[in-house]
Coordinates of C-alpha atoms in Angstrom, one line a residue:
M23 CA 34.3 111.8 56.3
S24 CA 31.9 108.9 56.8
K25 CA 28.9 109.6 59.0
A26 CA 28.2 105.9 59.5
I27 CA 28.9 104.2 62.8
A28 CA 28.2 100.6 63.8
V29 CA 27.1 99.8 67.4
I30 CA 27.5 96.1 68.2
G31 CA 25.1 95.2 71.0
M32 CA 22.0 97.0 72.0
G33 CA 22.0 96.5 75.8
S34 CA 21.5 99.5 78.0
W35 CA 24.9 101.0 77.3
G36 CA 25.0 100.2 73.6
T37 CA 21.5 101.7 73.2
A38 CA 22.4 104.9 75.1
L39 CA 25.5 105.4 73.0
A40 CA 23.6 104.7 69.8
V41 CA 21.0 107.3 70.8
H42 CA 23.7 109.8 71.7
L43 CA 25.6 109.4 68.4
A44 CA 22.3 109.5 66.4
K45 CA 21.5 112.8 68.0
K46 CA 24.8 114.1 66.7
G47 CA 23.7 113.3 63.2
Y48 CA 25.5 110.0 62.6
S49 CA 23.8 107.2 60.7
I50 CA 23.8 104.2 63.1
K51 CA 23.7 100.5 62.1
A52 CA 22.9 98.8 65.4
W53 CA 23.5 95.0 65.6
V54 CA 20.8 93.4 67.8
Y55 CA 21.0 89.9 69.1
E56 CA 17.5 89.5 70.5
S57 CA 14.7 89.3 67.9
E58 CA 12.2 90.9 70.3
I59 CA 14.5 93.9 70.8
Y60 CA 14.9 94.2 67.0
E61 CA 11.1 94.2 66.5
S62 CA 10.5 96.7 69.3
I63 CA 13.0 99.2 67.9
I64 CA 11.5 98.8 64.4
T65 CA 7.9 99.1 65.5
K66 CA 8.0 101.2 68.7
R67 CA 11.3 103.0 68.4
E68 CA 12.1 101.9 72.0
N69 CA 14.3 99.3 73.8
P70 CA 11.9 98.6 76.7
R71 CA 14.0 95.8 78.2
Y72 CA 17.3 97.6 78.5
L73 CA 16.5 101.4 78.3
P74 CA 12.8 102.0 78.7
G75 CA 11.4 105.4 78.1
V76 CA 14.1 106.5 75.7
M77 CA 13.1 107.2 72.1
I78 CA 15.2 105.5 69.5
P79 CA 15.9 108.1 66.7
Q80 CA 15.0 107.2 63.1
N81 CA 18.7 107.3 62.0
I82 CA 19.3 104.2 64.1
D83 CA 18.8 101.2 61.9
P84 CA 18.6 97.9 63.7
V85 CA 20.1 94.9 61.9
M86 CA 20.7 91.3 62.8
D87 CA 23.6 90.7 60.4
K88 CA 27.1 91.6 61.6
G89 CA 28.5 92.1 58.2
E90 CA 25.7 94.5 57.3
A91 CA 26.3 96.4 60.6
V92 CA 29.9 97.2 60.0
S93 CA 29.8 97.7 56.3
G94 CA 30.8 101.3 55.5
A95 CA 31.2 102.3 59.2
E96 CA 34.1 104.6 60.1
T97 CA 33.8 103.5 63.8
V98 CA 32.7 100.2 65.2
V99 CA 31.5 100.4 68.8
L100 CA 31.7 97.1 70.7
A101 CA 29.0 97.2 73.4
V102 CA 28.7 93.5 74.4
P103 CA 29.3 92.1 77.9
S104 CA 33.0 91.5 78.7
Q105 CA 32.8 87.7 78.6
F106 CA 31.5 87.9 75.0
V107 CA 34.1 90.3 73.7
R108 CA 36.5 87.7 72.3
M109 CA 33.7 85.8 70.5
M110 CA 32.3 89.0 69.0
A111 CA 35.7 90.3 67.9
R112 CA 36.5 87.0 66.2
S113 CA 33.2 87.0 64.4
L114 CA 33.5 90.6 63.2
A115 CA 37.1 90.3 62.0
P116 CA 36.3 88.9 58.5
F117 CA 34.1 91.9 57.8
L118 CA 36.4 94.7 59.0
K119 CA 38.6 97.0 56.9
K120 CA 41.9 98.2 58.4
D121 CA 40.9 101.8 58.6
Q122 CA 37.9 101.2 60.8
I123 CA 38.4 102.2 64.5
I124 CA 37.3 99.7 67.1
V125 CA 35.8 101.3 70.3
N126 CA 35.4 99.0 73.2
V127 CA 32.9 100.2 75.9
A128 CA 32.7 97.0 78.0
K129 CA 34.3 97.0 81.4
G130 CA 35.9 93.8 82.7
L131 CA 38.6 91.2 82.5
E132 CA 38.4 88.0 80.5
S133 CA 37.8 85.3 83.1
D134 CA 39.8 82.5 81.4
T135 CA 42.9 84.4 80.4
L136 CA 42.8 87.3 83.0
K137 CA 43.5 89.7 80.1
R138 CA 42.3 93.2 79.6
L139 CA 39.6 93.5 76.9
S140 CA 41.8 95.5 74.5
Q141 CA 44.3 92.7 74.6
V142 CA 41.6 90.2 73.9
I143 CA 40.4 92.3 70.9
R144 CA 43.9 92.7 69.6
E145 CA 44.4 88.9 69.5
E146 CA 41.3 88.6 67.3
I147 CA 41.6 91.8 65.3
A148 CA 45.2 92.4 64.3
D149 CA 45.3 95.5 62.3
N150 CA 42.7 98.0 63.5
D151 CA 43.2 100.8 65.9
I152 CA 41.6 100.0 69.3
V153 CA 40.2 102.7 71.6
V154 CA 38.8 102.2 75.1
L155 CA 35.9 104.4 76.2
S156 CA 35.3 104.4 79.9
G157 CA 34.3 106.6 82.9
P158 CA 31.4 107.4 85.3
S159 CA 28.5 106.9 82.8
H160 CA 25.2 105.3 83.6
A161 CA 23.3 104.4 80.4
E162 CA 20.0 105.6 82.0
E163 CA 21.5 109.2 82.3
V164 CA 23.4 109.3 79.0
G165 CA 20.2 108.2 77.1
R166 CA 18.4 111.2 78.7
D167 CA 21.2 113.8 77.8
I168 CA 22.3 114.3 81.4
P169 CA 25.8 115.8 81.4
T170 CA 28.4 113.1 81.5
V171 CA 32.2 113.1 81.3
V172 CA 34.3 110.1 80.1
V173 CA 37.8 109.2 78.9
C174 CA 39.0 107.4 75.8
A175 CA 42.4 105.7 75.7
S176 CA 44.4 104.2 72.9
E177 CA 48.0 103.4 72.0
S178 CA 47.3 105.7 69.0
R179 CA 46.8 109.3 69.9
K180 CA 45.3 110.0 66.5
A181 CA 42.7 107.3 67.0
A182 CA 41.9 108.5 70.5
E183 CA 41.4 112.1 69.3
K184 CA 39.2 110.9 66.4
V185 CA 37.0 109.1 68.9
Q186 CA 37.0 112.1 71.1
D187 CA 35.7 114.2 68.2
T188 CA 33.1 111.6 67.3
F189 CA 31.5 111.3 70.8
M190 CA 32.0 114.9 72.1
S191 CA 28.8 117.0 72.6
P192 CA 27.5 119.6 75.0
N193 CA 26.2 116.8 77.2
F194 CA 29.0 114.3 76.7
R195 CA 32.5 115.5 77.4
V196 CA 35.4 113.2 76.4
Y197 CA 39.0 113.4 77.6
T198 CA 41.9 111.4 76.1
N199 CA 44.5 109.5 78.1
P200 CA 47.4 107.4 76.8
D201 CA 47.2 105.0 79.8
V202 CA 45.2 102.2 78.3
I203 CA 46.1 99.8 81.1
G204 CA 45.0 102.2 83.8
V205 CA 41.7 103.2 82.1
E206 CA 40.8 99.6 81.5
T207 CA 41.8 98.4 85.0
G208 CA 40.0 101.1 86.8
G209 CA 36.8 100.6 84.8
A210 CA 36.9 96.9 85.4
L211 CA 37.8 96.7 89.0
K212 CA 35.5 99.4 90.3
N213 CA 32.6 96.9 89.8
I214 CA 34.2 94.7 92.5
I215 CA 34.1 97.5 95.0
A216 CA 30.6 98.4 94.0
L217 CA 29.4 94.9 94.8
A218 CA 31.1 95.2 98.2
A219 CA 29.5 98.6 98.8
G220 CA 26.1 97.1 97.9
I221 CA 26.7 94.3 100.4
S222 CA 27.5 96.9 103.0
D223 CA 24.1 98.6 102.3
G224 CA 22.3 95.2 102.4
L225 CA 23.8 94.5 105.8
G226 CA 22.4 97.8 107.0
Y227 CA 25.8 99.5 107.5
G228 CA 26.2 103.2 107.0
D229 CA 28.1 106.0 105.2
N230 CA 31.2 105.4 107.3
T231 CA 31.5 101.8 106.1
K232 CA 30.9 102.7 102.4
A233 CA 33.5 105.5 102.6
A234 CA 36.0 103.1 104.0
L235 CA 35.3 100.5 101.3
M236 CA 35.6 103.1 98.5
T237 CA 38.8 104.6 99.8
R238 CA 40.5 101.3 100.5
G239 CA 39.0 99.9 97.3
I240 CA 40.7 102.5 95.1
A241 CA 44.0 101.7 96.9
E242 CA 43.9 98.1 96.0
I243 CA 42.7 98.9 92.4
A244 CA 45.7 101.1 92.1
R245 CA 48.1 98.5 93.5
L246 CA 47.0 95.9 90.9
G247 CA 46.8 98.4 88.1
Q248 CA 50.3 99.8 88.8
A249 CA 51.7 96.2 88.9
M250 CA 50.2 95.7 85.5
G251 CA 51.9 98.8 84.2
A252 CA 49.4 101.5 84.7
S253 CA 50.1 105.1 85.9
I254 CA 48.9 105.5 89.4
L255 CA 47.7 109.0 88.5
T256 CA 45.0 107.5 86.3
F257 CA 43.2 106.1 89.3
A258 CA 42.7 109.6 90.7
G259 CA 40.7 110.5 87.6
L260 CA 37.4 109.7 85.9
T261 CA 38.1 106.1 85.2
G262 CA 39.4 105.5 88.8
I263 CA 37.8 107.4 91.6
G264 CA 35.2 108.9 89.3
D265 CA 33.8 105.6 88.1
L266 CA 34.1 104.2 91.6
I267 CA 32.0 106.9 93.1
V268 CA 29.1 106.6 90.7
T269 CA 29.0 102.8 90.7
C270 CA 29.2 102.5 94.5
T271 CA 26.5 105.1 95.2
S272 CA 23.8 104.9 92.5
M273 CA 20.8 102.6 92.2
H274 CA 21.4 102.6 88.5
S275 CA 24.4 100.4 89.2
R276 CA 23.6 96.7 88.7
N277 CA 26.7 95.8 90.8
R278 CA 25.5 97.8 93.8
R279 CA 22.0 96.5 93.5
A280 CA 23.3 92.9 93.3
G281 CA 25.5 93.6 96.3
I282 CA 22.5 94.8 98.3
M283 CA 20.6 91.5 97.6
L284 CA 23.7 89.5 98.6
G285 CA 24.0 91.5 101.9
Q286 CA 20.3 90.8 102.6
G287 CA 20.9 87.1 102.4
K288 CA 20.0 86.1 98.8
S289 CA 22.1 83.6 97.0
L290 CA 24.2 84.6 94.0
D291 CA 21.9 82.7 91.7
E292 CA 18.8 84.3 93.1
T293 CA 20.5 87.7 92.8
L294 CA 21.6 87.4 89.2
K295 CA 18.1 86.1 88.2
A296 CA 16.5 89.1 89.9
I297 CA 18.8 91.6 88.3
G298 CA 18.1 90.0 84.8
M299 CA 21.1 91.6 83.2
V300 CA 24.9 91.0 83.3
V301 CA 26.5 92.0 86.6
E302 CA 30.1 92.5 85.4
G303 CA 31.6 92.6 88.9
V304 CA 30.9 88.9 89.5
K305 CA 33.2 87.5 86.8
T306 CA 35.6 90.4 87.2
C307 CA 36.0 89.6 90.9
E308 CA 37.0 86.0 90.0
A309 CA 39.5 87.2 87.4
A310 CA 41.0 89.9 89.6
Y311 CA 41.4 87.6 92.6
K312 CA 43.2 85.1 90.4
L313 CA 45.4 87.8 88.9
S314 CA 46.3 89.2 92.3
M315 CA 47.3 85.7 93.5
K316 CA 49.4 85.2 90.4
M317 CA 51.1 88.6 90.7
G318 CA 51.4 88.6 94.5
I319 CA 49.3 91.8 95.0
E320 CA 47.4 92.2 98.2
M321 CA 43.7 92.9 97.5
P322 CA 41.8 92.1 100.8
I323 CA 38.4 93.5 99.7
T324 CA 38.5 91.6 96.4
E325 CA 39.6 88.4 98.3
Q326 CA 36.7 88.6 100.8
L327 CA 34.2 89.4 98.0
Y328 CA 35.5 86.3 96.1
R329 CA 34.9 84.2 99.2
I330 CA 31.3 85.5 99.5
L331 CA 30.6 84.9 95.8
Y332 CA 32.3 81.6 95.2
D333 CA 32.7 80.0 98.7
N334 CA 29.4 81.1 100.2
K335 CA 31.1 83.0 103.0
D336 CA 28.9 84.9 105.3
P337 CA 29.1 88.7 104.4
A338 CA 29.2 89.9 108.0
S339 CA 32.1 87.6 108.9
A340 CA 33.9 88.9 105.8
V341 CA 33.5 92.4 107.1
S342 CA 34.8 91.4 110.5
E343 CA 38.0 89.9 108.9
L344 CA 38.6 93.0 106.9
M345 CA 38.3 95.1 110.1
M346 CA 40.6 92.9 112.1
R347 CA 43.5 92.6 109.6
S348 CA 47.0 93.2 110.8
K349 CA 47.7 96.8 111.9
T350 CA 49.6 99.0 109.4
H351 CA 50.2 102.7 108.5
E352 CA 48.1 104.1 105.7
S353 CA 51.1 105.8 104.2
E354 CA 52.9 102.5 103.8
E355 CA 50.5 101.7 101.0
I356 CA 51.1 104.8 98.9
V357 CA 53.1 103.9 95.9
N358 CA 55.2 106.0 93.5
S359 CA 53.7 107.1 90.3
I360 CA 55.0 105.8 87.0
D361 CA 55.0 108.1 84.0
T362 CA 53.4 106.8 80.8
G363 CA 53.3 108.4 77.3
W364 CA 51.7 108.0 74.0
L365 CA 53.3 105.1 72.1

């Protein structure tokens, strides 16, 4: 078995996963885009911009050539922001061999096509097994060996179990799940609700409000996910309610931090500049809103967040509209589960 793994993208999550895999004894070729990050890893063994204070092991070799990064790797981890996944997959395709497993760890929807990221990758890389790795997992904690539990999903059970073995450790537990649609949808859409939860905090609202947002948020995530073909049971798991909890409640969450600034009155441009890194929920909200309109799925929190982000709607008035929606029974929105299996 090859002990070589390629990690494409050394942002906070790519760096944390590279460190985790290196500690397991794998030889990591880490493709780095920014020359200053490359130099810092070489000279200081640290990524101070994206994961400060975490030592980069010697068996992580930073490279700036994609072909060199994937050459000889058994597994290729795609750790770039969601809106760059297609471009990266396309540029990697000429260098890949069919037996290399592609592991996507980004969470989002492609804004132009409204497609899930594994669909995007498949359009650019035709023959390789694709596995999605997702769950409640802040890079800042994984990089410091804080116990974390995630899920990997694939149309290939063999590939999913291979990735499970690759990533599993005493501090990093990995489950498998055949429901690729549910795992991807939950991981992407929870960022929308985290932005909304942050706005609630920024407005000075309390725990009651956040609990309502999270509970109703998972309901609309599940509605859209089930309409796309997911099993509703997935949204009760790690990549549904689990990821939603951690992203809505932690200051490690860029989406929550961005929401706080928006709730305090800052513009979207000011907020994104202050965060300084990709806030996936912004583009995902746009894509999810358009997808919900296309599919006829009611997503009131997503719609109001879209109005705040793209129509400059006042956040407090958006909350008021959510509170005064037409009366209904909670049980009316419970949907039947759909069984899914390994393909």
